[in-house]
Structure formats: C-alpha cells, structure tokens
mmCIF file of C-alpha atoms in Angstrom:
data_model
loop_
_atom_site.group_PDB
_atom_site.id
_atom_site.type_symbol
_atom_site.label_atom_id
_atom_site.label_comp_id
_atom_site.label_asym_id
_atom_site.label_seq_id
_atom_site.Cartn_x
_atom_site.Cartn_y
_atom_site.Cartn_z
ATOM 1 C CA UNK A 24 106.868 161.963 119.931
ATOM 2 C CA UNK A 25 109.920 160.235 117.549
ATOM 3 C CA UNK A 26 108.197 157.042 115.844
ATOM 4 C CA UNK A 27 109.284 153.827 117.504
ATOM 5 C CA UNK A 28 109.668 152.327 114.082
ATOM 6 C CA UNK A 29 112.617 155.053 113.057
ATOM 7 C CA UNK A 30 112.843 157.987 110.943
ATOM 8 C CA UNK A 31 110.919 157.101 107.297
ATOM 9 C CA UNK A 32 113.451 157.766 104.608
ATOM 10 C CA UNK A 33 112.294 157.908 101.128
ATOM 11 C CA UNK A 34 115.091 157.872 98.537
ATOM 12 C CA UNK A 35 114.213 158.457 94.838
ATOM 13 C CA UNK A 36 116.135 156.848 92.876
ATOM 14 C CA UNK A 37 116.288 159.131 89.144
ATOM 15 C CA UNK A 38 118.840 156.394 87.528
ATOM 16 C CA UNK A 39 115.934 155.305 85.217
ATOM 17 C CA UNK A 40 117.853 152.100 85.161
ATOM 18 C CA UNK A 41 121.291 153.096 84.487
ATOM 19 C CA UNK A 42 124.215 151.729 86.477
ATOM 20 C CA UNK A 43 125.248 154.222 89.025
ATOM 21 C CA UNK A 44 127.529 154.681 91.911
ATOM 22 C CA UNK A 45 125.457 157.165 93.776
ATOM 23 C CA UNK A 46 122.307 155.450 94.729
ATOM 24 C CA UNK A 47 125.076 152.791 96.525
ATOM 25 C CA UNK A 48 126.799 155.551 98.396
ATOM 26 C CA UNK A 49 123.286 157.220 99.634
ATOM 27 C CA UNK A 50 122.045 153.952 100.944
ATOM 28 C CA UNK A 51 125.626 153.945 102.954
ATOM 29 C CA UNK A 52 125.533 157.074 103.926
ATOM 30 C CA UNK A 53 122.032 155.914 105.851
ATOM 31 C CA UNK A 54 123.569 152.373 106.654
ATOM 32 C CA UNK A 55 126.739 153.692 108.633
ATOM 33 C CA UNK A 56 124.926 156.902 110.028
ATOM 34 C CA UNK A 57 122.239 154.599 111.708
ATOM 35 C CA UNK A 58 124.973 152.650 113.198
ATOM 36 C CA UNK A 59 126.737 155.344 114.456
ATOM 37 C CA UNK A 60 123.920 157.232 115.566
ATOM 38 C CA UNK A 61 122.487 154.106 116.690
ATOM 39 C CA UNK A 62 119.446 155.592 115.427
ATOM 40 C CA UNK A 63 116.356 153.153 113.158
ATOM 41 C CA UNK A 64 116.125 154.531 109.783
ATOM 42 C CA UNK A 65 113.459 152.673 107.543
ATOM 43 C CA UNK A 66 114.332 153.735 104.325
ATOM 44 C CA UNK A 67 112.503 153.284 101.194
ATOM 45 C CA UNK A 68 114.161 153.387 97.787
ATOM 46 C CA UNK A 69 111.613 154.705 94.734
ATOM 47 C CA UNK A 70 112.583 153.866 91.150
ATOM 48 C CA UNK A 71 110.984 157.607 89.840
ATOM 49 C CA UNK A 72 111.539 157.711 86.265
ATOM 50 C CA UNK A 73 111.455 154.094 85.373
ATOM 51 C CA UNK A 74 108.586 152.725 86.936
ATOM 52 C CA UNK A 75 106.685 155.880 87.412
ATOM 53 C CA UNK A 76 107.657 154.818 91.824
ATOM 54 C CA UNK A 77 107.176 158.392 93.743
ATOM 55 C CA UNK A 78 106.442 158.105 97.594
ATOM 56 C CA UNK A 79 103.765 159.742 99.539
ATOM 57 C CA UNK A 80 104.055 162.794 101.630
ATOM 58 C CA UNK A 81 104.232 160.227 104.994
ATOM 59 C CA UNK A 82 107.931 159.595 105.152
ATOM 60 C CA UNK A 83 109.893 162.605 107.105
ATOM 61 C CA UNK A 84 113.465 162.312 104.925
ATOM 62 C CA UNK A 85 113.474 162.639 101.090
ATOM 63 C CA UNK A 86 117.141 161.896 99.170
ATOM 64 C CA UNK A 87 116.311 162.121 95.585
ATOM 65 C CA UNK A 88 119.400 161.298 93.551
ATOM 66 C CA UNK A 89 121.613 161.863 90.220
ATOM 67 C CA UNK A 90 120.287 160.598 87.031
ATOM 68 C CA UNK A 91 121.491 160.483 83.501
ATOM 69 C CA UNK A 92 120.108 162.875 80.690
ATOM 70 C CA UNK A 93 118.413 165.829 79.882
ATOM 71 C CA UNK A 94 116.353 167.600 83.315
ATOM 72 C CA UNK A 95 113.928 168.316 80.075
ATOM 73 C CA UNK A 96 113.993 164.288 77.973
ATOM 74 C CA UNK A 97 110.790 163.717 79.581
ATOM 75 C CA UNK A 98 108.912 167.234 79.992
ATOM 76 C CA UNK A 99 105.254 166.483 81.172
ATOM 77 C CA UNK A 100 106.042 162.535 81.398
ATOM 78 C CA UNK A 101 103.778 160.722 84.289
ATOM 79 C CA UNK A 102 106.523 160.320 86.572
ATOM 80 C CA UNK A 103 107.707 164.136 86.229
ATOM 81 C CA UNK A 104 104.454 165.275 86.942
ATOM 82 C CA UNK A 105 104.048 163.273 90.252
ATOM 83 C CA UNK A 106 107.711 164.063 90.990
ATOM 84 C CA UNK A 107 106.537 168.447 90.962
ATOM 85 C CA UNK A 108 103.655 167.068 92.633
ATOM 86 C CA UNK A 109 105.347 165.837 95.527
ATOM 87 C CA UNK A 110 108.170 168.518 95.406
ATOM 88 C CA UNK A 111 104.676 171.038 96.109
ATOM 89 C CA UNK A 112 102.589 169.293 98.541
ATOM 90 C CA UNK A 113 105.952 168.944 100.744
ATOM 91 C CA UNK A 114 107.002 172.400 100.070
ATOM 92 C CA UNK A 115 103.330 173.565 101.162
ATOM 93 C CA UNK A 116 102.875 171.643 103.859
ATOM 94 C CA UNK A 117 106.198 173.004 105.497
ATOM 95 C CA UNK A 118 104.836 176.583 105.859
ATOM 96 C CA UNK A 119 102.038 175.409 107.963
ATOM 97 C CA UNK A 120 103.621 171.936 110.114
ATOM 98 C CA UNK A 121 104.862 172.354 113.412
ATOM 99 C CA UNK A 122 109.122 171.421 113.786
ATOM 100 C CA UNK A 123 108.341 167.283 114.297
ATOM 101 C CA UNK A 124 106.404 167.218 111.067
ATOM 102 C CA UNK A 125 108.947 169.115 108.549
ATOM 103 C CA UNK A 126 109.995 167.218 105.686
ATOM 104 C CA UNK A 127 113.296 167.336 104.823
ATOM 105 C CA UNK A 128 114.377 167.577 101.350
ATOM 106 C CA UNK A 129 118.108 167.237 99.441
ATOM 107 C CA UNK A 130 118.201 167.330 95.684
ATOM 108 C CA UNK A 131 121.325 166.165 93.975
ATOM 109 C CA UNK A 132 122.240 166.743 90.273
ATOM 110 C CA UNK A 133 119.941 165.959 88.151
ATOM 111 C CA UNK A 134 117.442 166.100 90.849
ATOM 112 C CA UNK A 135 118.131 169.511 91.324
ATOM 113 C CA UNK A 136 118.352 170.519 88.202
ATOM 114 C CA UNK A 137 114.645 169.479 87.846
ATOM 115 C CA UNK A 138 114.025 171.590 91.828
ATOM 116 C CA UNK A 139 115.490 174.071 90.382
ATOM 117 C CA UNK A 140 113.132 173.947 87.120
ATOM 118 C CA UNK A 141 110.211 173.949 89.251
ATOM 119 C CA UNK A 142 110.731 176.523 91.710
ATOM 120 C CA UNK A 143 112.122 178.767 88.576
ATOM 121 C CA UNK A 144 115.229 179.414 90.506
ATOM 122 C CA UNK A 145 117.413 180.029 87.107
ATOM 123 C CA UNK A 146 117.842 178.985 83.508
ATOM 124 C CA UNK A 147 118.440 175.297 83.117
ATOM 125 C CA UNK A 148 120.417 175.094 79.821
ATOM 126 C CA UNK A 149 122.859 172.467 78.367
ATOM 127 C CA UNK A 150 126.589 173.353 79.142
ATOM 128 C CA UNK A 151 128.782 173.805 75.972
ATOM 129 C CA UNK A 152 130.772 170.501 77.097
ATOM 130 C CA UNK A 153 130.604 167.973 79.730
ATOM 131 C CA UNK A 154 131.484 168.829 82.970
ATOM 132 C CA UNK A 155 133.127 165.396 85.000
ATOM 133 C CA UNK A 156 136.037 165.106 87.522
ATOM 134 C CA UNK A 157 136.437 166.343 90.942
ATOM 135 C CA UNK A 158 136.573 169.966 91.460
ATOM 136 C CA UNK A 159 136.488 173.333 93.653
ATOM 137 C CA UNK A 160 133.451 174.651 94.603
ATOM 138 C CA UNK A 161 133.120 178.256 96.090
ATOM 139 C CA UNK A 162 130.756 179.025 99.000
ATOM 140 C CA UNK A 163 128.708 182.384 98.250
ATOM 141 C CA UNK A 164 128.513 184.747 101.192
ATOM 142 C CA UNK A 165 125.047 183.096 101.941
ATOM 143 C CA UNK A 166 126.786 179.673 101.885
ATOM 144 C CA UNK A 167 129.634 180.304 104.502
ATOM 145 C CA UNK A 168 126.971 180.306 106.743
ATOM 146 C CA UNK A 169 125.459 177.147 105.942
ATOM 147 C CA UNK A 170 125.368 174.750 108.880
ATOM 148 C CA UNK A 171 125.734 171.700 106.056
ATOM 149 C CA UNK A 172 128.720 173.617 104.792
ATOM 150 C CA UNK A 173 131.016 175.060 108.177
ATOM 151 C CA UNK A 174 133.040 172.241 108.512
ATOM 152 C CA UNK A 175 134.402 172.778 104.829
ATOM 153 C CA UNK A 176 137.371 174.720 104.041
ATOM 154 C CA UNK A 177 136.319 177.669 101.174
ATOM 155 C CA UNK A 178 136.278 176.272 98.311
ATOM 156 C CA UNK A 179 135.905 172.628 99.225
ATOM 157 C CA UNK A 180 135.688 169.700 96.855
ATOM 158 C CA UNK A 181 133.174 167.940 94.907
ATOM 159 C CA UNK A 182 132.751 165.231 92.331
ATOM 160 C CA UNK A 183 130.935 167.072 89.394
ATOM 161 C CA UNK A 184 129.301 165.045 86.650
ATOM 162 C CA UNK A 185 126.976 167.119 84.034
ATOM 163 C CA UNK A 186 125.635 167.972 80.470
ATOM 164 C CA UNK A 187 123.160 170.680 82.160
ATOM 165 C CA UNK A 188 123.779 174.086 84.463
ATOM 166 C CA UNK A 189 121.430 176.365 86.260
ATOM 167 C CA UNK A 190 122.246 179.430 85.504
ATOM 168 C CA UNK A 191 121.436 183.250 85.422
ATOM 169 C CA UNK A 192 119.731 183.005 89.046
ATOM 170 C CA UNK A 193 116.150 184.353 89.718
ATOM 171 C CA UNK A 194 116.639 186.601 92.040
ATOM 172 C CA UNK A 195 113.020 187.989 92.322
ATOM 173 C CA UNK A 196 111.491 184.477 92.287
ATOM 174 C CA UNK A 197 114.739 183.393 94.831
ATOM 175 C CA UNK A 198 113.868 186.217 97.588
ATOM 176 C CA UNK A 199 110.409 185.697 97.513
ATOM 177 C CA UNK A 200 110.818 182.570 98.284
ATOM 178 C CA UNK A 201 113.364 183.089 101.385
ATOM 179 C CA UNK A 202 116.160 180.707 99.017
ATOM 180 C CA UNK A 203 119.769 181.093 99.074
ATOM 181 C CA UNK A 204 122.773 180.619 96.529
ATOM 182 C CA UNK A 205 124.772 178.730 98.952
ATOM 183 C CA UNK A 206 127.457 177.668 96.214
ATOM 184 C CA UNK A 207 129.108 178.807 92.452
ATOM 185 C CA UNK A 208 131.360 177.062 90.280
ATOM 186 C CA UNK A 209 135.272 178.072 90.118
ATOM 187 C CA UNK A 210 136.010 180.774 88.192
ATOM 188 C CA UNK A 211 137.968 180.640 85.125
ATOM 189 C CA UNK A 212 139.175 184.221 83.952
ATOM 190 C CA UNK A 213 140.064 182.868 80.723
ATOM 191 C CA UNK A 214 136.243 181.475 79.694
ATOM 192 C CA UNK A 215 134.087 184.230 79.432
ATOM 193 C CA UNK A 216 130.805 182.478 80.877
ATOM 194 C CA UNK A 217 128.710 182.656 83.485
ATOM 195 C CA UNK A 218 129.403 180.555 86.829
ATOM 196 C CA UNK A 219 126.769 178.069 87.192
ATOM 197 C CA UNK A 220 125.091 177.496 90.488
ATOM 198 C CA UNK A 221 126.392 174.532 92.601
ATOM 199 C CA UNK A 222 124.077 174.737 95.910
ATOM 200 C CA UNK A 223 121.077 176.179 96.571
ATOM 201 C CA UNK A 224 119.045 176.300 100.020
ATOM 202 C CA UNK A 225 115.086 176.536 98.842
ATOM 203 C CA UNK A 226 113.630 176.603 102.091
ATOM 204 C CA UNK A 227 114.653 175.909 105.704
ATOM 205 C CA UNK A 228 113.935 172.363 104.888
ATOM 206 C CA UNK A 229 115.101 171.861 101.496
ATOM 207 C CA UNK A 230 118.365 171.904 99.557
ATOM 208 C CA UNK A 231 119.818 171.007 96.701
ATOM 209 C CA UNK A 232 123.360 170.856 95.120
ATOM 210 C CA UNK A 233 124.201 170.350 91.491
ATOM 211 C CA UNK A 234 127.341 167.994 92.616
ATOM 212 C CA UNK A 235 127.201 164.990 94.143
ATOM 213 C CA UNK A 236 128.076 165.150 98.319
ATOM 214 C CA UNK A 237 127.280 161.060 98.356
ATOM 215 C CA UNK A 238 130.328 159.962 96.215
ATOM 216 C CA UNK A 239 132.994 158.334 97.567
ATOM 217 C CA UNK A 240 136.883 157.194 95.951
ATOM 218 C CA UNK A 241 135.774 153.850 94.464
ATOM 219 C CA UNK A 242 133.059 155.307 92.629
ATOM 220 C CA UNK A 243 134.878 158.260 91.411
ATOM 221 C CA UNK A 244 138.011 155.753 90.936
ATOM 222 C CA UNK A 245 135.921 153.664 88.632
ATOM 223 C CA UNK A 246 133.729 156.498 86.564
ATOM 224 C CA UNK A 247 137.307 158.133 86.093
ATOM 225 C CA UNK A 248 138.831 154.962 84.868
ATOM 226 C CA UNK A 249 136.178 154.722 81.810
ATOM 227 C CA UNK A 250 137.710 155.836 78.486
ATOM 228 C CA UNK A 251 135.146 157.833 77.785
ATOM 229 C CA UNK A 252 135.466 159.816 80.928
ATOM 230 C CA UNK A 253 139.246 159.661 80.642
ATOM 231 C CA UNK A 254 139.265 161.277 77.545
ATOM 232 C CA UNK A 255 136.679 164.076 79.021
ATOM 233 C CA UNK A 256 139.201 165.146 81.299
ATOM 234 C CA UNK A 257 142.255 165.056 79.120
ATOM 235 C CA UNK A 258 140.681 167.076 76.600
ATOM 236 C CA UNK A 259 138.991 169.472 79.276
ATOM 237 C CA UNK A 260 141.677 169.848 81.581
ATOM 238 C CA UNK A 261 144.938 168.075 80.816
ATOM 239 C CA UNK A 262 146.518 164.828 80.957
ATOM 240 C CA UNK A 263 148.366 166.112 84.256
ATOM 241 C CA UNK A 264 144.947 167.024 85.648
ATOM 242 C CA UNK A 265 143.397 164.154 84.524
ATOM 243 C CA UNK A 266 146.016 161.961 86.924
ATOM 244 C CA UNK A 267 146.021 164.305 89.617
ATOM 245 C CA UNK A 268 142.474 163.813 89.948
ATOM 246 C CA UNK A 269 142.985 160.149 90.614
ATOM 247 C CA UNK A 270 145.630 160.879 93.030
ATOM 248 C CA UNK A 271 143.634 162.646 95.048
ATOM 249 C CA UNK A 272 141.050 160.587 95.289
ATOM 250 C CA UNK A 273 142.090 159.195 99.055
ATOM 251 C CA UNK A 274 142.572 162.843 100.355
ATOM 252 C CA UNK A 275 141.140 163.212 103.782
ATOM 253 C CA UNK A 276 140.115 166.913 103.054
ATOM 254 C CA UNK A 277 138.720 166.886 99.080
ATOM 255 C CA UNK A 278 135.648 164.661 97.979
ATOM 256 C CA UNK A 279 136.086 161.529 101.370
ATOM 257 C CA UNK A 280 135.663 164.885 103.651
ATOM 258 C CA UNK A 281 132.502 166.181 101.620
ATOM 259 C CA UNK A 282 131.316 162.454 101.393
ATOM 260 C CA UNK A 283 131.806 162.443 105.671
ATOM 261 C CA UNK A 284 130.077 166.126 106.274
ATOM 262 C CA UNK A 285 127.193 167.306 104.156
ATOM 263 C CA UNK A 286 124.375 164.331 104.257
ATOM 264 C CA UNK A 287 125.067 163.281 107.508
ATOM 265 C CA UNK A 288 124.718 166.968 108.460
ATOM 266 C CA UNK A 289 121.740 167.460 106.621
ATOM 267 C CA UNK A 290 120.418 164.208 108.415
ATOM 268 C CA UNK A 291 121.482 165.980 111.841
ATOM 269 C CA UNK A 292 119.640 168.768 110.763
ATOM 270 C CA UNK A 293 116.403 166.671 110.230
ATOM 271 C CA UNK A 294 116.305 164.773 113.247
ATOM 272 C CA UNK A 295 117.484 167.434 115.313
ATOM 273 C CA UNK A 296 114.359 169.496 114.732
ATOM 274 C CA UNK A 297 111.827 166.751 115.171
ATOM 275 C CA UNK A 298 113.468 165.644 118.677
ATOM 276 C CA UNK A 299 113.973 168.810 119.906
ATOM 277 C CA UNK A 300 110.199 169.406 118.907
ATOM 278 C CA UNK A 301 108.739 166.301 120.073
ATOM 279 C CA UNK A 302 110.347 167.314 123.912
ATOM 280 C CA UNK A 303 109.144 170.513 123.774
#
C-alpha cells in the first residue's frame, strides 16, 4: 500500500552553495506535478557537498542535481564517499525489492558525471572548452525506445552547461550491468573528437543525463545573458548562434517541451510501478 503521507522525494542538491537555476526548476517540476496529479509529494532537499547532507535509503524518489566544478575537486571528500554510498545501497537493494519498494534514481550533470564515475560507465575527462547553450541531442538506437524519451522528436533539445564529458563508453562494464546509451552529442564532421554521452539508463530504476531536462526559458534567458556566457557562445558558435539561441528560448518544441516531458515522465514511471504493485 501507497503511504498516506505521499511519495518521499529526496533531492540532492550538488550546488555546494553556488547560485543556480536548476535546483528552482526541480522543486517546480515537483510543485506543479503534485498539483496536477493531485498527488502528496514530501520532498526533501539535501545540501550534499556543502554540508556533507545525503539522505537515507527511506525516501522512494531521488533527484540529485547540477553542480559547478570538477566531478573529481573533491575525490574521496566525506560527502563523496556517502554520496557512492548511497548511489550502492540503492542500486543493491533494487535487485532484490519487490515493484512498491524500487527507488528511483535521475542524475543530472554533474551528478551524473560522478554516476557515471562510479559505475565506470566511461572516461570522465575535461572537455577542451566549455560546452553552454541550448543544443541537439541525438537518441541512440537504445534511446528511441526510452519511455522518458518517445514523446521527443530525434534529436530533441537540451540546455547543455559543462567543463567535463563521459566519454569512450564501457561497454563490458555497461552490458554487465543491463545499462543503456540512451543519448550522444551532435555530431560535428569538422571536429575530429569523440561524441560524448548525453543519457544513460543504469538500471530499470536509474538514469542519468549529462544535460539538464529541469531548465526552463528564464533560467536559460538569464545564464545566457551573463557576459561571460555570452562570450562562450560567440566564440564557440557565432554571434548569429549566440542570438538564435535566445530566440528560441519560448519554442514549444526545443528546451519548454524537454522541461514538460522527461521528469514528469520519469516521475510517472516511479509511481506507476509502486501503485500498480501495491494493487497487485
């Protein structure tokens, strides 16, 4: 049976006291899908890697966000070690629980740069310049399938913000496991590197994607409007890029359409399987 109190949300929040856009939009995301749904969320908000705040293995959703930084700044730190902690005992305990007692896991940016560190999914390595703006990201065979992903055209948009990449998959280490490559970067003929990956599904409960699903216009709006991120842009991709970014901020079908499918999906996914377990 459901608890009475509501699903028990834990978001981890990996700002490590930076300002940031994305832990708003999560705890919005949660806000207007428990209105909709008119489903009780209690959700608890963990400040990971600057008060050393991880949850327990009690609450049945886990968000963990974006951060700033290296995924390697604070190698073997307290929180870091309690943070792999976690990411096994809720990984383990999935193989065994019955349906109503999976926890479900999403990883985003620098959060799953750090999954993807401990599973050993890839090589986590600094990218030769910052990747920001909003961009195309290409489903992998594996990813077309994806119930968070089959409302999204192929490619669909995201709002990318990194130093870091996981690259050069694990393929051994990835099919032992049962994980899938659900997403690559776009292609660019004339840079002769390797795509990074952009979504990964480690388990049936848990997945991760290197760009940020929870961000919405205003907070792209106002990260793009920094001179420093300005100036990223233009010297990435353009001045005419740079502004057609911004102009396509309100699009129905880029980054407001990823905002509106893949968390609340993933949230349908999670309370889907404990209802339809508790009535069976």
């Amino acid at each position: 049976m459901i608890n009475e109190q509501g699903t028990r949300i834990a978001v981890l929040d990996m700002n490590n006291g930076f300002k940031n856009q994305g832990l708003r939009c999560i705890l919005e995301i949660l806000k207007k899908y428990e209105a909709e749904k008119d489903t009780p969320f209690h959700v608890v908000v963990f400040d990971v890697r600057q008060k050393d705040e991880v949850p327990d293995t009690s609450f049945d959703v886990y968000i963990s966000s974006g951060g700033p930084g290296s995924p390697f700044d604070e190698e073997g730190w307290l929180w870091e070690q309690k943070f792999f902690a976690l990411i096994n005992r809720l990984y383990n305990h999935n193989l065994t629980a019955n349906d109503e007692h999976k926890k479900h896991v999403f990883f985003i940016c620098h959060s799953f740069q750090l999954a993807c560190r401990f599973f050993k999914a890839g090589k986590v390595c600094k990218r030769k310049s910052t990747s920001f703006g909003v961009f195309p990201i290409h489903k992998t065979h594996e990813g077309l399938s994806e119930p968070l992903f089959k409302s999204l055209s192929n490619p669909f948009y995201g709002v990318d913000s990194r130093d870091y990449q996981v690259i050069e998959p694990n393929l051994e280490r990835l099919n032992t496991m049962g994980a899938s490559i659900l997403a690559i970067e776009k292609e660019r003929p004339h840079v002769p590197l390797e795509r990074a990956m952009m979504a990964i599904r480690f388990s049936p409960e848990m997945i991760g994607t290197q760009f940020h699903p929870e961000a919405d216009a205003m907070s792209m709006r106002e990260h793009l409007l920094q001179d420093i991120n300005k100036e990223r842009v233009i010297n990435e991709h353009g001045e005419e890029k740079y502004y057609d970014m911004l102009d396509k901020l309100e699009d129905e079908d880029k980054i407001l359409l990823t905002q509106k499918i893949i968390l609340p999906a993933f949230l349908d996914e999670a309370l889907k399987s404990r209802v339809t377990a508790s009535n069976v």
